[in-house]
Amino acid sequence: MNIYILIEFCILLCSSWLIMHAMEYLIKIADGRFKRFLMFTICWVLSGMVIFIGDPFNILASTLCFLITIFITCEGTLWKKITIGTMFASTILSFNALRDNYLISLIDIVEQFKYPQMQVPYDGTTSAMLHPNYTLILRVLMSLPFSFFLYIGIRKFAPDKDYTLSDSLWKLLFLLTATPFGIVLTLTILFEWRYHYVYFFNIYVQPIEHLVLLLIAILSFISLLWCITVLARQQKLEQQNMFMEINRKYYEAMEQQHFEIRRLKHDLANHLQVLSALPEKQRDAYLENLTENTAFTQSLSYCGDPTVNAVLTVKKSQMERYGIRMESEIDISAKLPFDRTDICALYANALDNAVEACMKLEEDKRVITLKSKAQKGLFCLEVSNPVLNFSENTHENMPLDSTKHDFIKSNLKKSYLIPQTSKSDKANHGFGLKGIKEIAERYHGSLELQSTNGIFDLFLYIPLT
């Protein structure tokens, strides 16, 4: 084997390793040797891909293969995969275009001054023909420091690995990514090199305008990475604030309950004396009135997960103010293995939507049924509530089922339609169900919405491992 080819192969392996691990700071690569090998292979191909201005085949083929590999090997939502894939493809291919179109011209300039006696018009390929091995090694050698600085920069400035962004934010980032990627595509597809070379000291070189545009496309990665980091921190801060507010209300309710218990304990002797002196009929009424005290009726421990307890305590208190009954059946014996803010968002958004629907009904029809289990490696949540003219309010057709489905289903639909919010301010509302869907998919679960005989039903499941 040619020693130069072996050196090129080793250099590209190092560059591919750095690129793949840089990507892992922004998007998770699925477990499994095959998927990781597939991702490593496409990073190797992308790092060594030759991109010439005026040659559209290489850039289109490599971009398509890279995006397909992202969809197969990485985890996350559709728009996250598209955005991250486009960001890396745009940056790496922009550098390749810069390397392949200007490095050879730089070598030609060196050759021109080194051998001025040679009467050869340098056209960007002369040095490659005269010194093919030297040109080959120098070309791939430039990819190594680029990959190294890309890895170091992402490692230092990337958001936390457990960061989350909504689909709307990923769509916005994709639009920002489309600009630098469009620059590279425009240069490589629309510009024919024969008509845009500049003849400079007996050397054909690419115009300086192309160089500036490629540099802009590469440097735009920095701003996109910064946008992801800032948006991720902001969204995490908002989730933490929501969780802190839920906890604050939970502990306020717990303190109130403890106060009631202390007061009842203090008055217990008086209550016993009164009960011993009352006739039987009045005694029963007195006992019924006594047991209706919030210290007896309010439960702060629905299950073994403190976050679920906090959310349900706050939401039940809210429902009582609106005259809504909540019937719950919860079987969660231990703490759920999910992020606290995600658990809070799942229960809070599902119950908020149910409360909003119940507020349109007469008070005697306001009831919300909540079932939740964590058994046999599966977490399930189901929230049901009656609705008023459901199809007319949402203006969307929901999947219908003639029979009420069981709590744990064998077949769950992954496709559904998100009903629109009924609030007047639609621009700032209606994200609850979309947020639930995003969380369920992030944990490899699924969400199903159904309407049956005037009952709207939300069901989701998430694997516990």
Short mmCIF file of C-alpha atoms in Angstrom, two decimals, residues 15-273:
data_model
loop_
_atom_site.label_atom_id
_atom_site.label_comp_id
_atom_site.label_asym_id
_atom_site.label_seq_id
_atom_site.Cartn_x
_atom_site.Cartn_y
_atom_site.Cartn_z
CA SER A 15 -10.78 13.89 11.95
CA SER A 16 -13.84 11.63 11.79
CA TRP A 17 -13.51 10.68 15.46
CA LEU A 18 -13.35 14.35 16.47
CA ILE A 19 -16.37 15.29 14.32
CA MET A 20 -18.51 12.42 15.62
CA HIS A 21 -17.75 13.21 19.26
CA ALA A 22 -18.35 16.90 18.62
CA MET A 23 -21.82 16.03 17.32
CA GLU A 24 -22.59 14.05 20.48
CA TYR A 25 -22.57 17.27 22.49
CA LEU A 26 -25.56 18.50 20.46
CA ILE A 27 -27.47 15.32 19.54
CA LYS A 28 -27.41 11.86 21.06
CA ILE A 29 -26.20 9.00 18.88
CA ALA A 30 -28.24 5.87 19.55
CA ASP A 31 -26.62 2.96 21.36
CA GLY A 32 -25.43 0.04 19.30
CA ARG A 33 -22.20 -0.72 17.48
CA PHE A 34 -23.75 -0.71 14.04
CA LYS A 35 -25.28 2.76 14.38
CA ARG A 36 -22.11 4.24 15.85
CA PHE A 37 -20.02 2.62 13.11
CA LEU A 38 -22.41 4.00 10.50
CA MET A 39 -22.14 7.51 11.96
CA PHE A 40 -18.34 7.24 12.13
CA THR A 41 -18.24 6.12 8.49
CA ILE A 42 -20.32 9.03 7.21
CA CYS A 43 -18.18 11.47 9.24
CA TRP A 44 -15.12 9.94 7.56
CA VAL A 45 -16.69 10.35 4.13
CA LEU A 46 -17.77 13.92 4.87
CA SER A 47 -14.36 14.91 6.21
CA GLY A 48 -12.54 13.66 3.12
CA MET A 49 -15.10 14.73 0.52
CA VAL A 50 -13.64 16.84 -2.29
CA ILE A 51 -15.75 19.93 -2.99
CA PHE A 52 -14.92 21.95 -6.10
CA ILE A 53 -16.75 25.10 -7.06
CA GLY A 54 -18.79 24.27 -10.13
CA ASP A 55 -19.16 20.57 -9.25
CA PRO A 56 -22.60 20.01 -7.67
CA PHE A 57 -22.53 16.19 -7.48
CA ASN A 58 -20.22 15.71 -4.49
CA ILE A 59 -21.89 18.25 -2.21
CA LEU A 60 -25.43 17.10 -2.97
CA ALA A 61 -24.65 13.39 -2.62
CA SER A 62 -22.65 13.77 0.61
CA THR A 63 -25.25 16.06 2.20
CA LEU A 64 -28.08 13.67 1.38
CA CYS A 65 -26.16 10.65 2.74
CA PHE A 66 -25.19 12.55 5.88
CA LEU A 67 -28.78 13.62 6.65
CA ILE A 68 -30.10 10.09 6.06
CA THR A 69 -27.47 8.74 8.45
CA ILE A 70 -28.48 11.33 11.06
CA PHE A 71 -32.10 10.14 10.85
CA ILE A 72 -31.05 6.49 11.22
CA THR A 73 -28.45 6.75 13.97
CA CYS A 74 -29.43 9.74 16.13
CA GLU A 75 -32.17 10.35 18.67
CA GLY A 76 -34.44 13.37 18.92
CA THR A 77 -37.26 15.05 17.10
CA LEU A 78 -37.46 15.42 13.32
CA TRP A 79 -36.57 19.12 13.31
CA LYS A 80 -33.69 18.62 15.72
CA LYS A 81 -32.12 16.02 13.43
CA ILE A 82 -32.62 18.20 10.34
CA THR A 83 -31.15 21.29 12.02
CA ILE A 84 -28.10 19.63 13.58
CA GLY A 85 -27.40 17.66 10.40
CA THR A 86 -27.62 20.77 8.22
CA MET A 87 -25.40 22.75 10.61
CA PHE A 88 -22.59 20.20 10.51
CA ALA A 89 -22.92 19.49 6.78
CA SER A 90 -22.81 23.23 6.00
CA THR A 91 -19.76 23.85 8.19
CA ILE A 92 -17.69 20.83 7.15
CA LEU A 93 -18.46 21.13 3.44
CA SER A 94 -17.73 24.88 3.53
CA PHE A 95 -14.30 24.11 4.94
CA ASN A 96 -13.78 21.39 2.33
CA ALA A 97 -14.64 23.85 -0.44
CA LEU A 98 -12.22 26.37 1.06
CA ARG A 99 -9.53 23.71 1.32
CA ASP A 100 -9.93 22.18 -2.12
CA ASN A 101 -10.38 25.39 -4.10
CA TYR A 102 -7.75 27.62 -2.48
CA LEU A 103 -5.14 25.21 -1.08
CA ILE A 104 -4.16 23.94 -4.55
CA SER A 105 -3.90 27.51 -5.80
CA LEU A 106 -1.65 28.29 -2.84
CA ILE A 107 0.60 25.38 -3.76
CA ASP A 108 0.65 26.61 -7.36
CA ILE A 109 1.87 30.00 -6.15
CA VAL A 110 4.69 28.29 -4.26
CA GLU A 111 5.56 26.28 -7.38
CA GLN A 112 5.56 29.44 -9.48
CA PHE A 113 8.17 31.14 -7.30
CA LYS A 114 10.13 27.95 -6.71
CA TYR A 115 10.47 27.08 -10.39
CA PRO A 116 10.11 30.36 -12.31
CA GLN A 117 11.84 28.82 -15.33
CA MET A 118 8.90 26.50 -15.95
CA GLN A 119 6.68 28.09 -18.59
CA VAL A 120 3.47 26.42 -17.37
CA PRO A 121 0.19 28.29 -16.91
CA TYR A 122 -0.93 27.12 -13.45
CA ASP A 123 -4.65 26.36 -13.52
CA GLY A 124 -5.25 24.94 -10.04
CA THR A 125 -4.38 21.34 -10.99
CA THR A 126 -0.78 21.61 -12.15
CA SER A 127 0.71 21.02 -8.69
CA ALA A 128 -1.64 18.13 -8.11
CA MET A 129 -0.28 16.50 -11.26
CA LEU A 130 3.35 17.31 -10.55
CA HIS A 131 3.32 16.33 -6.87
CA PRO A 132 0.20 14.19 -6.27
CA ASN A 133 1.32 12.63 -2.97
CA TYR A 134 2.45 15.91 -1.46
CA THR A 135 -0.79 17.61 -2.47
CA LEU A 136 -2.87 14.73 -1.12
CA ILE A 137 -1.23 14.70 2.31
CA LEU A 138 -1.36 18.47 2.67
CA ARG A 139 -5.04 18.54 1.73
CA VAL A 140 -6.16 16.01 4.35
CA LEU A 141 -3.69 17.35 6.91
CA MET A 142 -5.58 20.64 6.95
CA SER A 143 -8.76 18.78 7.99
CA LEU A 144 -7.23 17.63 11.27
CA PRO A 145 -6.78 21.05 12.97
CA PHE A 146 -10.18 22.12 11.67
CA SER A 147 -11.84 19.06 13.25
CA PHE A 148 -9.86 19.56 16.45
CA PHE A 149 -10.92 23.20 16.89
CA LEU A 150 -14.51 22.27 15.99
CA TYR A 151 -14.50 19.62 18.72
CA ILE A 152 -12.89 21.89 21.33
CA GLY A 153 -15.25 24.77 20.55
CA ILE A 154 -18.41 22.66 20.77
CA ARG A 155 -17.19 20.93 23.92
CA LYS A 156 -16.59 24.27 25.62
CA PHE A 157 -19.70 26.17 24.53
CA ALA A 158 -22.33 23.48 23.94
CA PRO A 159 -25.39 23.37 26.23
CA ASP A 160 -25.94 20.65 28.81
CA LYS A 161 -26.29 17.20 27.27
CA ASP A 162 -29.84 16.86 28.61
CA TYR A 163 -30.96 20.13 27.00
CA THR A 164 -34.33 20.33 25.26
CA LEU A 165 -35.81 22.73 22.73
CA SER A 166 -39.33 22.83 21.36
CA ASP A 167 -40.02 22.07 17.69
CA SER A 168 -40.83 25.72 17.05
CA LEU A 169 -37.34 26.74 18.21
CA TRP A 170 -35.72 24.02 16.11
CA LYS A 171 -37.62 25.27 13.07
CA LEU A 172 -36.32 28.79 13.75
CA LEU A 173 -32.75 27.49 14.05
CA PHE A 174 -33.17 25.55 10.80
CA LEU A 175 -34.13 28.76 8.99
CA LEU A 176 -30.98 30.40 10.37
CA THR A 177 -28.92 27.38 9.27
CA ALA A 178 -30.36 27.51 5.76
CA THR A 179 -28.53 30.79 5.03
CA PRO A 180 -24.89 29.58 5.32
CA PHE A 181 -25.80 26.25 3.74
CA GLY A 182 -27.43 28.11 0.85
CA ILE A 183 -24.21 30.06 0.35
CA VAL A 184 -22.18 26.87 -0.11
CA LEU A 185 -24.75 25.30 -2.42
CA THR A 186 -24.95 28.45 -4.52
CA LEU A 187 -21.17 28.63 -4.96
CA THR A 188 -20.73 24.97 -5.82
CA ILE A 189 -23.81 24.51 -8.01
CA LEU A 190 -24.41 27.80 -9.81
CA PHE A 191 -20.88 29.10 -10.40
CA GLU A 192 -18.91 27.50 -13.23
CA TRP A 193 -15.18 27.64 -12.43
CA ARG A 194 -14.11 28.32 -16.05
CA TYR A 195 -15.88 31.70 -16.04
CA HIS A 196 -14.92 32.89 -12.56
CA TYR A 197 -11.22 32.17 -12.22
CA VAL A 198 -8.92 35.18 -11.90
CA TYR A 199 -5.64 35.13 -13.82
CA PHE A 200 -2.98 36.32 -11.36
CA PHE A 201 0.78 36.16 -12.13
CA ASN A 202 0.41 33.29 -14.55
CA ILE A 203 -1.84 31.47 -12.03
CA TYR A 204 -5.55 30.79 -12.20
CA VAL A 205 -7.11 31.38 -8.75
CA GLN A 206 -10.65 31.54 -7.40
CA PRO A 207 -11.93 35.09 -6.85
CA ILE A 208 -11.61 36.58 -3.37
CA GLU A 209 -15.40 36.97 -3.11
CA HIS A 210 -15.83 33.19 -2.99
CA LEU A 211 -13.25 32.97 -0.21
CA VAL A 212 -15.10 35.55 1.89
CA LEU A 213 -18.45 33.81 1.41
CA LEU A 214 -17.04 30.43 2.45
CA LEU A 215 -15.48 31.98 5.56
CA ILE A 216 -18.84 33.55 6.45
CA ALA A 217 -20.52 30.15 6.07
CA ILE A 218 -17.97 28.54 8.41
CA LEU A 219 -18.05 31.29 11.05
CA SER A 220 -21.86 31.27 11.11
CA PHE A 221 -21.60 27.94 12.96
CA ILE A 222 -20.38 29.88 15.99
CA SER A 223 -23.49 32.05 16.10
CA LEU A 224 -25.78 29.04 15.58
CA LEU A 225 -24.09 27.15 18.40
CA TRP A 226 -24.46 30.19 20.64
CA CYS A 227 -28.16 30.44 19.76
CA ILE A 228 -28.72 26.80 20.73
CA THR A 229 -26.91 27.30 24.04
CA VAL A 230 -28.80 30.47 24.96
CA LEU A 231 -32.20 29.05 23.99
CA ALA A 232 -31.54 25.82 25.89
CA ARG A 233 -30.55 27.71 29.03
CA GLN A 234 -33.60 29.96 28.77
CA GLN A 235 -36.00 27.05 28.32
CA LYS A 236 -34.43 25.13 31.19
CA LEU A 237 -34.70 28.22 33.41
CA GLU A 238 -38.41 28.56 32.57
CA GLN A 239 -38.99 24.89 33.40
CA GLN A 240 -37.13 25.24 36.69
CA ASN A 241 -39.17 28.31 37.61
CA MET A 242 -42.39 26.42 36.87
CA PHE A 243 -41.21 23.50 38.98
CA MET A 244 -40.22 25.81 41.84
CA GLU A 245 -43.66 27.44 41.78
CA ILE A 246 -45.33 24.03 41.89
CA ASN A 247 -43.15 23.06 44.84
CA ARG A 248 -43.87 26.33 46.63
CA LYS A 249 -47.63 25.77 46.39
CA TYR A 250 -47.18 22.16 47.45
CA TYR A 251 -45.31 23.07 50.62
CA GLU A 252 -47.82 25.81 51.38
CA ALA A 253 -50.60 23.23 51.16
CA MET A 254 -48.58 20.83 53.32
CA GLU A 255 -48.04 23.51 55.99
CA GLN A 256 -51.75 24.30 55.96
CA GLN A 257 -52.59 20.64 56.42
CA HIS A 258 -50.14 20.28 59.30
CA PHE A 259 -51.70 23.34 60.92
CA GLU A 260 -55.15 21.74 60.64
CA ILE A 261 -53.84 18.52 62.15
CA ARG A 262 -52.29 20.37 65.09
CA ARG A 263 -55.50 22.29 65.62
CA LEU A 264 -57.59 19.12 65.56
CA LYS A 265 -55.23 17.46 67.99
CA HIS A 266 -55.56 20.43 70.32
CA ASP A 267 -59.36 20.33 70.09
CA LEU A 268 -59.66 16.55 70.20
CA ALA A 269 -60.57 16.44 73.89
CA ASN A 270 -63.34 18.99 73.35
CA HIS A 271 -64.70 17.04 70.38
CA LEU A 272 -64.81 13.83 72.41
CA GLN A 273 -66.70 15.53 75.22
#
